[in-house]
């Protein structure tokens, strides 16, 4: 039965007491994290060695609040180069133990080290010869005793004033798991490109995996006119292709220059220029900034920002125009 808690009068809340309570929690948990640092030594190194030598996956398990932390640790491991997943210890004894293979390694979390659901599955794990790493708050617990490696996440006191709600203890376990994940990341030489491959939908994934060829306009979508095109013809091509510029190309589609909105404004400001008789070759910018189709889209964004331009032509090794893009294409792709 749930305890009934009468709603408090919000006007009677002591603001100073609220602030002090929150600051005490933060200070307590900060001290808990600091206390973990000197415990990182041979046992931690051995845990990393076991995981790196593992031919399978890291199976992370825990019950209750430790289970929530275990899920997060499994997710962090998996996203940083260490294949991992979470198994609920209660479900494990009802069939999910079949998910754990002999080549795997188990990482078990329990503050007390005496969680029944976790201890219940240990004989099966041991029988298969699966290595066990335990993160507990009790180095003399049953779980710690049966582990191949025990990582000490004990705390001096919970941040909860009643000493009941897992607070500092879950923080300690979480930080220990993060320390494992990052140490393994660095030991494996895991790079930002590797991270992006497991996060293709995230902003980093888009920045590191999306290439110019993925976002550029090609074929009929490329604005292009010959050098003898009139100003009207160039403007019509710019209007049709909606990129704010047009390439000026020779008969082999090699780039000669670019004509942009800026070139048009400069031409209109030149009183000595006969716009009716001028060809686009007389008005274009020669030697425009270009980029290759194999470059990353983020490189196009950086080039545009550096040179204060809003569009780029894409060329191949023969300087033939093979694509075009503008800042709106990068915005749609969420590169910028």
Short mmCIF file of N, CA, C and O in Angstrom, two decimals, residues 147-282:
data_model
loop_
_atom_site.label_atom_id
_atom_site.label_comp_id
_atom_site.label_asym_id
_atom_site.label_seq_id
_atom_site.Cartn_x
_atom_site.Cartn_y
_atom_site.Cartn_z
N UNK A 147 33.02 -12.62 -7.67
CA UNK A 147 33.46 -11.94 -8.89
C UNK A 147 34.92 -12.21 -9.19
O UNK A 147 35.74 -12.40 -8.29
N UNK A 148 35.24 -12.26 -10.47
CA UNK A 148 36.64 -12.33 -10.89
C UNK A 148 37.36 -11.03 -10.55
O UNK A 148 38.54 -11.03 -10.20
N UNK A 149 36.62 -9.93 -10.70
CA UNK A 149 37.15 -8.61 -10.37
C UNK A 149 36.06 -7.83 -9.63
O UNK A 149 34.92 -7.80 -10.09
N UNK A 150 36.43 -7.22 -8.53
CA UNK A 150 35.48 -6.39 -7.79
C UNK A 150 35.93 -4.94 -7.83
O UNK A 150 37.10 -4.63 -7.55
N UNK A 151 35.01 -4.04 -8.21
CA UNK A 151 35.29 -2.61 -8.21
C UNK A 151 34.52 -1.97 -7.06
O UNK A 151 33.29 -2.09 -6.98
N UNK A 152 35.26 -1.31 -6.20
CA UNK A 152 34.71 -0.77 -4.96
C UNK A 152 34.01 0.57 -5.21
O UNK A 152 34.65 1.57 -5.52
N UNK A 153 32.69 0.58 -5.06
CA UNK A 153 31.91 1.81 -5.21
C UNK A 153 31.21 2.14 -3.90
O UNK A 153 30.10 2.68 -3.89
N UNK A 154 31.86 1.82 -2.79
CA UNK A 154 31.25 2.07 -1.48
C UNK A 154 31.21 3.57 -1.20
O UNK A 154 31.98 4.35 -1.75
N UNK A 155 30.28 3.96 -0.33
CA UNK A 155 30.10 5.37 -0.02
C UNK A 155 30.12 5.57 1.50
O UNK A 155 29.89 4.63 2.27
N UNK A 156 30.38 6.80 1.90
CA UNK A 156 30.36 7.11 3.33
C UNK A 156 28.94 7.31 3.81
O UNK A 156 28.58 6.88 4.92
N UNK A 157 28.11 7.95 2.98
CA UNK A 157 26.74 8.25 3.37
C UNK A 157 25.92 8.53 2.12
O UNK A 157 26.44 9.05 1.13
N UNK A 158 24.63 8.16 2.17
CA UNK A 158 23.74 8.53 1.08
C UNK A 158 23.41 10.02 1.19
O UNK A 158 23.42 10.60 2.28
N UNK A 159 23.09 10.63 0.07
CA UNK A 159 22.68 12.03 0.10
C UNK A 159 21.28 12.19 0.67
O UNK A 159 20.92 13.28 1.14
N UNK A 160 20.51 11.13 0.66
CA UNK A 160 19.17 11.15 1.25
C UNK A 160 19.30 11.32 2.77
O UNK A 160 20.01 10.54 3.42
N UNK A 161 18.64 12.29 3.39
CA UNK A 161 18.79 12.51 4.83
C UNK A 161 18.26 11.34 5.66
O UNK A 161 18.68 11.16 6.81
N UNK A 162 17.39 10.52 5.05
CA UNK A 162 16.90 9.33 5.75
C UNK A 162 17.85 8.15 5.62
O UNK A 162 17.69 7.13 6.29
N UNK A 163 18.83 8.31 4.73
CA UNK A 163 19.77 7.22 4.50
C UNK A 163 19.14 6.04 3.80
O UNK A 163 19.66 4.92 3.86
N UNK A 164 18.03 6.27 3.09
CA UNK A 164 17.27 5.17 2.49
C UNK A 164 17.28 5.20 0.96
O UNK A 164 17.56 4.18 0.33
N UNK A 165 16.96 6.34 0.37
CA UNK A 165 16.89 6.41 -1.09
C UNK A 165 18.28 6.34 -1.71
O UNK A 165 19.18 7.08 -1.30
N UNK A 166 18.49 5.42 -2.66
CA UNK A 166 19.80 5.34 -3.32
C UNK A 166 20.09 6.65 -4.06
O UNK A 166 19.37 7.03 -4.97
N UNK A 167 21.09 7.34 -3.62
CA UNK A 167 21.46 8.63 -4.22
C UNK A 167 22.96 8.64 -4.49
O UNK A 167 23.39 8.43 -5.62
N UNK A 168 23.75 8.83 -3.45
CA UNK A 168 25.21 8.82 -3.63
C UNK A 168 25.68 7.46 -4.14
O UNK A 168 26.64 7.37 -4.92
N UNK A 169 25.03 6.38 -3.70
CA UNK A 169 25.47 5.04 -4.10
C UNK A 169 25.26 4.80 -5.59
O UNK A 169 26.12 4.21 -6.26
N UNK A 170 24.14 5.29 -6.14
CA UNK A 170 23.92 5.12 -7.58
C UNK A 170 24.86 6.03 -8.37
O UNK A 170 25.32 5.66 -9.45
N UNK A 171 25.14 7.21 -7.82
CA UNK A 171 26.11 8.10 -8.48
C UNK A 171 27.48 7.44 -8.55
O UNK A 171 28.16 7.50 -9.59
N UNK A 172 27.90 6.82 -7.47
CA UNK A 172 29.21 6.16 -7.44
C UNK A 172 29.28 5.04 -8.47
O UNK A 172 30.27 4.91 -9.20
N UNK A 173 28.21 4.23 -8.56
CA UNK A 173 28.19 3.14 -9.53
C UNK A 173 28.21 3.66 -10.95
O UNK A 173 28.91 3.13 -11.83
N UNK A 174 27.46 4.73 -11.18
CA UNK A 174 27.40 5.32 -12.51
C UNK A 174 28.76 5.87 -12.94
O UNK A 174 29.21 5.65 -14.06
N UNK A 175 29.42 6.57 -12.03
CA UNK A 175 30.73 7.14 -12.35
C UNK A 175 31.75 6.03 -12.59
O UNK A 175 32.59 6.13 -13.49
N UNK A 176 31.68 4.97 -11.82
CA UNK A 176 32.60 3.85 -12.03
C UNK A 176 32.37 3.23 -13.41
O UNK A 176 33.32 2.87 -14.12
N UNK A 177 31.10 3.12 -13.81
CA UNK A 177 30.80 2.61 -15.15
C UNK A 177 31.30 3.53 -16.24
O UNK A 177 31.84 3.07 -17.26
N UNK A 178 31.12 4.84 -16.05
CA UNK A 178 31.63 5.80 -17.02
C UNK A 178 33.15 5.72 -17.13
O UNK A 178 33.73 5.82 -18.21
N UNK A 179 33.81 5.56 -15.98
CA UNK A 179 35.27 5.44 -15.98
C UNK A 179 35.71 4.22 -16.79
O UNK A 179 36.68 4.29 -17.57
N UNK A 180 35.00 3.13 -16.62
CA UNK A 180 35.29 1.92 -17.40
C UNK A 180 35.13 2.20 -18.90
O UNK A 180 36.01 1.87 -19.70
N UNK A 181 34.00 2.78 -19.27
CA UNK A 181 33.69 3.01 -20.68
C UNK A 181 34.74 3.90 -21.34
O UNK A 181 35.21 3.61 -22.45
N UNK A 182 35.13 4.97 -20.67
CA UNK A 182 36.08 5.91 -21.27
C UNK A 182 37.49 5.34 -21.29
O UNK A 182 38.25 5.54 -22.26
N UNK A 183 37.86 4.61 -20.24
CA UNK A 183 39.18 3.96 -20.24
C UNK A 183 39.27 2.96 -21.39
O UNK A 183 40.30 2.86 -22.08
N UNK A 184 38.19 2.22 -21.62
CA UNK A 184 38.16 1.25 -22.73
C UNK A 184 38.18 1.97 -24.07
O UNK A 184 38.84 1.52 -25.01
N UNK A 185 37.46 3.07 -24.17
CA UNK A 185 37.45 3.86 -25.40
C UNK A 185 38.87 4.26 -25.78
O UNK A 185 39.30 4.10 -26.93
N UNK A 186 39.60 4.78 -24.81
CA UNK A 186 40.96 5.24 -25.10
C UNK A 186 41.90 4.07 -25.37
O UNK A 186 42.77 4.15 -26.24
N UNK A 187 41.71 2.97 -24.65
CA UNK A 187 42.57 1.80 -24.85
C UNK A 187 42.37 1.20 -26.24
O UNK A 187 43.31 0.67 -26.84
N UNK A 188 41.15 1.30 -26.77
CA UNK A 188 40.86 0.75 -28.09
C UNK A 188 41.23 1.72 -29.21
O UNK A 188 41.19 1.35 -30.39
N UNK A 189 41.56 2.96 -28.88
CA UNK A 189 41.82 3.96 -29.91
C UNK A 189 40.56 4.37 -30.64
O UNK A 189 40.59 4.72 -31.82
N UNK A 190 39.45 4.36 -29.92
CA UNK A 190 38.14 4.72 -30.49
C UNK A 190 38.15 6.20 -30.84
O UNK A 190 38.55 7.04 -30.05
N UNK A 191 37.71 6.53 -32.07
CA UNK A 191 37.78 7.90 -32.55
C UNK A 191 36.40 8.54 -32.66
O UNK A 191 35.37 7.87 -32.53
N UNK A 192 36.38 9.84 -32.93
CA UNK A 192 35.11 10.53 -33.11
C UNK A 192 34.37 10.00 -34.33
O UNK A 192 33.13 9.97 -34.36
N UNK A 193 35.12 9.54 -35.35
CA UNK A 193 34.48 8.95 -36.52
C UNK A 193 33.80 7.64 -36.15
O UNK A 193 32.70 7.33 -36.63
N UNK A 194 34.46 6.84 -35.28
CA UNK A 194 33.83 5.60 -34.80
C UNK A 194 32.56 5.92 -34.03
O UNK A 194 31.54 5.24 -34.17
N UNK A 195 32.62 6.96 -33.20
CA UNK A 195 31.45 7.36 -32.42
C UNK A 195 30.31 7.78 -33.34
O UNK A 195 29.15 7.42 -33.12
N UNK A 196 30.64 8.50 -34.39
CA UNK A 196 29.61 8.97 -35.33
C UNK A 196 28.91 7.81 -36.01
O UNK A 196 27.71 7.87 -36.28
N UNK A 197 29.66 6.74 -36.30
CA UNK A 197 29.05 5.60 -36.97
C UNK A 197 27.98 4.94 -36.12
O UNK A 197 27.05 4.32 -36.65
N UNK A 198 28.09 5.04 -34.81
CA UNK A 198 27.06 4.47 -33.95
C UNK A 198 26.00 5.50 -33.57
O UNK A 198 25.06 5.19 -32.85
N UNK A 199 26.17 6.75 -34.07
CA UNK A 199 25.19 7.81 -33.82
C UNK A 199 24.87 8.53 -35.13
O UNK A 199 24.99 9.75 -35.22
N UNK A 200 24.47 7.80 -36.17
CA UNK A 200 24.29 8.45 -37.47
C UNK A 200 23.19 9.50 -37.48
O UNK A 200 23.22 10.41 -38.31
N UNK A 201 22.22 9.40 -36.57
CA UNK A 201 21.12 10.37 -36.57
C UNK A 201 21.43 11.58 -35.70
O UNK A 201 20.71 12.56 -35.73
N UNK A 202 22.50 11.52 -34.93
CA UNK A 202 22.86 12.63 -34.06
C UNK A 202 23.60 13.71 -34.81
O UNK A 202 24.03 13.53 -35.94
N UNK A 203 23.77 14.86 -34.16
CA UNK A 203 24.43 15.98 -34.82
C UNK A 203 25.87 15.63 -35.16
O UNK A 203 26.38 16.01 -36.22
N UNK A 204 26.57 14.90 -34.27
CA UNK A 204 27.95 14.53 -34.56
C UNK A 204 28.00 13.57 -35.74
O UNK A 204 28.86 13.68 -36.61
N UNK A 205 27.05 12.64 -35.79
CA UNK A 205 27.01 11.71 -36.91
C UNK A 205 26.84 12.42 -38.23
O UNK A 205 27.51 12.10 -39.21
N UNK A 206 25.94 13.38 -38.26
CA UNK A 206 25.74 14.14 -39.50
C UNK A 206 26.99 14.92 -39.87
O UNK A 206 27.34 15.02 -41.04
N UNK A 207 27.67 15.47 -38.89
CA UNK A 207 28.86 16.27 -39.16
C UNK A 207 30.01 15.42 -39.68
O UNK A 207 30.80 15.86 -40.51
N UNK A 208 30.11 14.18 -39.19
CA UNK A 208 31.26 13.35 -39.52
C UNK A 208 30.99 12.31 -40.60
O UNK A 208 31.93 11.70 -41.11
N UNK A 209 29.75 12.07 -40.93
CA UNK A 209 29.44 11.04 -41.91
C UNK A 209 28.82 11.57 -43.20
O UNK A 209 28.90 10.91 -44.23
N UNK A 210 28.20 12.74 -43.16
CA UNK A 210 27.52 13.27 -44.34
C UNK A 210 28.52 13.92 -45.28
O UNK A 210 29.28 14.80 -44.87
N UNK A 211 28.52 13.48 -46.52
CA UNK A 211 29.45 14.02 -47.51
C UNK A 211 28.73 15.01 -48.44
O UNK A 211 27.51 15.05 -48.52
N UNK A 212 29.54 15.77 -49.17
CA UNK A 212 29.00 16.73 -50.13
C UNK A 212 28.09 16.02 -51.13
O UNK A 212 27.01 16.52 -51.49
N UNK A 213 28.49 14.85 -51.57
CA UNK A 213 27.70 14.10 -52.55
C UNK A 213 26.32 13.74 -52.04
O UNK A 213 25.40 13.47 -52.82
N UNK A 214 26.14 13.74 -50.70
CA UNK A 214 24.84 13.40 -50.11
C UNK A 214 23.86 14.57 -50.15
O UNK A 214 22.64 14.36 -50.04
N UNK A 215 24.36 15.77 -50.28
CA UNK A 215 23.47 16.95 -50.18
C UNK A 215 23.49 17.84 -51.42
O UNK A 215 22.63 18.72 -51.54
N UNK A 216 24.41 17.62 -52.34
CA UNK A 216 24.53 18.55 -53.46
C UNK A 216 23.45 18.31 -54.52
O UNK A 216 22.89 17.23 -54.65
N UNK A 217 23.19 19.35 -55.30
CA UNK A 217 22.31 19.26 -56.47
C UNK A 217 23.14 18.74 -57.64
O UNK A 217 24.29 19.15 -57.82
N UNK A 218 22.56 17.84 -58.42
CA UNK A 218 23.29 17.25 -59.54
C UNK A 218 22.47 17.36 -60.82
O UNK A 218 21.29 17.72 -60.80
N UNK A 219 23.10 17.00 -61.95
CA UNK A 219 22.39 16.94 -63.22
C UNK A 219 21.72 18.25 -63.58
O UNK A 219 22.33 19.32 -63.58
N UNK A 220 20.42 18.15 -63.89
CA UNK A 220 19.66 19.33 -64.28
C UNK A 220 19.49 20.33 -63.15
O UNK A 220 19.08 21.47 -63.36
N UNK A 221 19.79 19.89 -61.92
CA UNK A 221 19.66 20.78 -60.78
C UNK A 221 20.82 21.74 -60.62
O UNK A 221 20.79 22.64 -59.76
N UNK A 222 21.88 21.56 -61.43
CA UNK A 222 23.05 22.44 -61.34
C UNK A 222 22.83 23.68 -62.20
O UNK A 222 22.60 23.57 -63.41
N UNK A 223 22.90 24.87 -61.64
CA UNK A 223 22.79 26.09 -62.45
C UNK A 223 24.08 26.30 -63.25
O UNK A 223 25.16 26.36 -62.68
N UNK A 224 23.96 26.38 -64.57
CA UNK A 224 25.15 26.55 -65.42
C UNK A 224 24.77 27.23 -66.72
O UNK A 224 23.71 26.93 -67.31
N UNK A 225 25.63 28.15 -67.15
CA UNK A 225 25.44 28.84 -68.43
C UNK A 225 26.78 28.94 -69.14
O UNK A 225 27.85 28.88 -68.50
N UNK A 226 26.78 29.10 -70.48
CA UNK A 226 28.03 29.29 -71.21
C UNK A 226 28.55 30.71 -71.02
O UNK A 226 27.79 31.61 -70.61
N UNK A 227 29.81 30.96 -71.32
CA UNK A 227 30.38 32.30 -71.07
C UNK A 227 29.76 33.41 -71.91
O UNK A 227 29.82 34.58 -71.53
N UNK A 228 29.16 33.04 -73.05
CA UNK A 228 28.55 34.08 -73.91
C UNK A 228 27.09 34.35 -73.57
O UNK A 228 26.40 35.08 -74.28
N UNK A 229 26.61 33.75 -72.47
CA UNK A 229 25.22 33.98 -72.06
C UNK A 229 25.03 35.43 -71.66
O UNK A 229 25.93 36.07 -71.10
N UNK A 230 23.84 35.95 -71.92
CA UNK A 230 23.54 37.31 -71.53
C UNK A 230 23.21 37.38 -70.04
O UNK A 230 23.00 36.35 -69.39
N UNK A 231 23.14 38.59 -69.52
CA UNK A 231 22.77 38.78 -68.12
C UNK A 231 21.38 38.22 -67.86
O UNK A 231 21.14 37.56 -66.84
N UNK A 232 20.48 38.42 -68.80
CA UNK A 232 19.11 37.92 -68.63
C UNK A 232 19.11 36.40 -68.56
O UNK A 232 18.42 35.80 -67.71
N UNK A 233 19.88 35.76 -69.44
CA UNK A 233 19.94 34.30 -69.43
C UNK A 233 20.52 33.78 -68.11
O UNK A 233 20.05 32.77 -67.56
N UNK A 234 21.53 34.44 -67.61
CA UNK A 234 22.15 34.03 -66.34
C UNK A 234 21.14 34.19 -65.19
O UNK A 234 21.03 33.30 -64.33
N UNK A 235 20.42 35.30 -65.18
CA UNK A 235 19.44 35.53 -64.12
C UNK A 235 18.30 34.51 -64.18
O UNK A 235 17.81 34.04 -63.15
N UNK A 236 17.88 34.15 -65.38
CA UNK A 236 16.83 33.15 -65.53
C UNK A 236 17.30 31.79 -65.02
O UNK A 236 16.53 31.06 -64.37
N UNK A 237 18.55 31.45 -65.28
CA UNK A 237 19.09 30.17 -64.79
C UNK A 237 19.17 30.18 -63.27
O UNK A 237 18.84 29.19 -62.61
N UNK A 238 19.59 31.29 -62.70
CA UNK A 238 19.64 31.41 -61.23
C UNK A 238 18.25 31.28 -60.63
O UNK A 238 18.06 30.63 -59.60
N UNK A 239 17.26 31.88 -61.28
CA UNK A 239 15.89 31.82 -60.78
C UNK A 239 15.34 30.40 -60.82
O UNK A 239 14.68 29.94 -59.88
N UNK A 240 15.62 29.71 -61.92
CA UNK A 240 15.11 28.34 -62.07
C UNK A 240 15.72 27.38 -61.06
O UNK A 240 15.04 26.47 -60.57
N UNK A 241 17.00 27.55 -60.74
CA UNK A 241 17.70 26.57 -59.91
C UNK A 241 17.71 26.93 -58.43
O UNK A 241 18.11 26.12 -57.59
N UNK A 242 17.32 28.15 -58.07
CA UNK A 242 17.10 28.55 -56.66
C UNK A 242 18.34 28.42 -55.77
O UNK A 242 18.22 28.12 -54.59
N UNK A 243 19.52 28.66 -56.31
CA UNK A 243 20.72 28.56 -55.48
C UNK A 243 21.43 29.90 -55.30
O UNK A 243 22.46 29.97 -54.65
N UNK A 244 20.90 30.95 -55.92
CA UNK A 244 21.48 32.27 -55.74
C UNK A 244 22.76 32.48 -56.51
O UNK A 244 23.49 33.44 -56.27
N UNK A 245 23.04 31.60 -57.47
CA UNK A 245 24.25 31.74 -58.29
C UNK A 245 24.13 30.78 -59.46
O UNK A 245 23.28 29.89 -59.51
N UNK A 246 25.02 30.97 -60.43
CA UNK A 246 25.13 30.02 -61.53
C UNK A 246 26.60 29.85 -61.91
O UNK A 246 27.39 30.80 -61.84
N UNK A 247 26.95 28.61 -62.27
CA UNK A 247 28.29 28.36 -62.78
C UNK A 247 28.38 28.85 -64.22
O UNK A 247 27.39 28.85 -64.95
N UNK A 248 29.56 29.28 -64.59
CA UNK A 248 29.85 29.62 -65.98
C UNK A 248 30.84 28.58 -66.47
O UNK A 248 31.93 28.44 -65.93
N UNK A 249 30.43 27.79 -67.48
CA UNK A 249 31.21 26.62 -67.90
C UNK A 249 31.47 26.64 -69.40
O UNK A 249 30.72 27.26 -70.17
N UNK A 250 32.53 25.92 -69.81
CA UNK A 250 32.81 25.78 -71.24
C UNK A 250 32.03 24.60 -71.80
O UNK A 250 31.19 24.00 -71.12
N UNK A 251 32.33 24.26 -73.04
CA UNK A 251 31.57 23.20 -73.72
C UNK A 251 31.75 21.84 -73.05
O UNK A 251 30.88 20.96 -73.16
N UNK A 252 32.84 21.64 -72.33
CA UNK A 252 33.10 20.38 -71.62
C UNK A 252 32.67 20.45 -70.15
O UNK A 252 33.04 19.60 -69.35
N UNK A 253 31.93 21.47 -69.82
CA UNK A 253 31.39 21.68 -68.47
C UNK A 253 32.49 21.97 -67.44
O UNK A 253 32.31 21.76 -66.25
N UNK A 254 33.64 22.44 -67.95
CA UNK A 254 34.70 22.85 -67.03
C UNK A 254 34.40 24.25 -66.51
O UNK A 254 33.91 25.11 -67.25
N UNK A 255 34.71 24.47 -65.25
CA UNK A 255 34.36 25.73 -64.58
C UNK A 255 35.24 26.88 -65.07
O UNK A 255 36.47 26.79 -65.05
N UNK A 256 34.60 27.96 -65.48
CA UNK A 256 35.29 29.19 -65.86
C UNK A 256 35.13 30.26 -64.80
O UNK A 256 36.01 31.10 -64.61
N UNK A 257 33.98 30.26 -64.13
CA UNK A 257 33.71 31.26 -63.11
C UNK A 257 32.34 31.05 -62.53
O UNK A 257 31.64 30.07 -62.84
N UNK A 258 31.92 31.97 -61.68
CA UNK A 258 30.60 31.90 -61.06
C UNK A 258 29.97 33.29 -61.11
O UNK A 258 30.66 34.30 -60.96
N UNK A 259 28.67 33.32 -61.32
CA UNK A 259 27.94 34.58 -61.30
C UNK A 259 26.93 34.50 -60.17
O UNK A 259 26.10 33.59 -60.12
N UNK A 260 26.99 35.46 -59.24
CA UNK A 260 26.17 35.42 -58.03
C UNK A 260 25.33 36.68 -57.90
O UNK A 260 25.49 37.64 -58.68
N UNK A 261 24.48 36.69 -56.89
CA UNK A 261 23.71 37.90 -56.57
C UNK A 261 24.64 39.07 -56.30
O UNK A 261 24.35 40.22 -56.66
N UNK A 262 25.78 38.79 -55.66
CA UNK A 262 26.75 39.85 -55.37
C UNK A 262 27.35 40.44 -56.63
O UNK A 262 27.55 41.66 -56.74
N UNK A 263 27.62 39.57 -57.63
CA UNK A 263 28.14 40.06 -58.91
C UNK A 263 27.12 40.95 -59.60
O UNK A 263 27.47 41.96 -60.22
N UNK A 264 25.84 40.58 -59.48
CA UNK A 264 24.78 41.39 -60.08
C UNK A 264 24.73 42.77 -59.43
O UNK A 264 24.64 43.80 -60.13
N UNK A 265 24.81 42.83 -58.12
CA UNK A 265 24.77 44.13 -57.43
C UNK A 265 25.96 45.00 -57.82
O UNK A 265 25.82 46.21 -58.03
N UNK A 266 27.13 44.37 -57.92
CA UNK A 266 28.31 45.14 -58.31
C UNK A 266 28.17 45.66 -59.75
O UNK A 266 28.60 46.78 -60.06
N UNK A 267 27.57 44.84 -60.62
CA UNK A 267 27.38 45.27 -62.01
C UNK A 267 26.40 46.44 -62.09
O UNK A 267 26.61 47.40 -62.86
N UNK A 268 25.33 46.37 -61.30
CA UNK A 268 24.35 47.45 -61.30
C UNK A 268 24.94 48.75 -60.78
O UNK A 268 24.48 49.85 -61.14
N UNK A 269 25.97 48.64 -59.95
CA UNK A 269 26.59 49.82 -59.35
C UNK A 269 27.67 50.43 -60.26
O UNK A 269 28.24 51.46 -59.94
N UNK A 270 27.96 49.76 -61.39
CA UNK A 270 29.00 50.22 -62.31
C UNK A 270 28.36 51.03 -63.44
O UNK A 270 27.76 50.46 -64.37
N UNK A 271 28.48 52.35 -63.38
CA UNK A 271 27.85 53.21 -64.38
C UNK A 271 28.47 53.07 -65.76
O UNK A 271 27.85 53.40 -66.78
N UNK A 272 29.70 52.59 -65.85
CA UNK A 272 30.40 52.48 -67.14
C UNK A 272 30.09 51.17 -67.85
O UNK A 272 30.54 50.94 -68.98
N UNK A 273 29.31 50.28 -67.21
CA UNK A 273 29.05 48.96 -67.78
C UNK A 273 27.71 48.94 -68.50
O UNK A 273 26.68 49.38 -67.96
N UNK A 274 27.73 48.48 -69.76
CA UNK A 274 26.50 48.32 -70.54
C UNK A 274 25.91 46.95 -70.26
O UNK A 274 26.35 45.94 -70.82
N UNK A 275 24.94 46.88 -69.37
CA UNK A 275 24.39 45.59 -68.96
C UNK A 275 23.61 44.92 -70.08
O UNK A 275 23.53 43.68 -70.11
N UNK A 276 23.05 45.69 -70.99
CA UNK A 276 22.28 45.09 -72.08
C UNK A 276 23.18 44.27 -73.02
O UNK A 276 22.77 43.22 -73.52
N UNK A 277 24.38 44.76 -73.25
CA UNK A 277 25.26 44.07 -74.20
C UNK A 277 26.30 43.18 -73.54
O UNK A 277 27.04 42.48 -74.23
N UNK A 278 26.39 43.22 -72.21
CA UNK A 278 27.43 42.46 -71.50
C UNK A 278 27.11 40.97 -71.47
O UNK A 278 25.95 40.56 -71.40
N UNK A 279 28.15 40.17 -71.58
CA UNK A 279 28.00 38.72 -71.41
C UNK A 279 28.32 38.37 -69.96
O UNK A 279 28.97 39.14 -69.24
N UNK A 280 27.89 37.19 -69.56
CA UNK A 280 28.12 36.78 -68.17
C UNK A 280 29.61 36.62 -67.89
O UNK A 280 30.04 36.77 -66.75
N UNK A 281 30.41 36.33 -68.93
CA UNK A 281 31.85 36.18 -68.74
C UNK A 281 32.49 37.49 -68.29
O UNK A 281 33.52 37.49 -67.61
N UNK A 282 31.87 38.63 -68.69
CA UNK A 282 32.40 39.92 -68.28
C UNK A 282 32.01 40.28 -66.84
O UNK A 282 32.64 41.14 -66.23
#
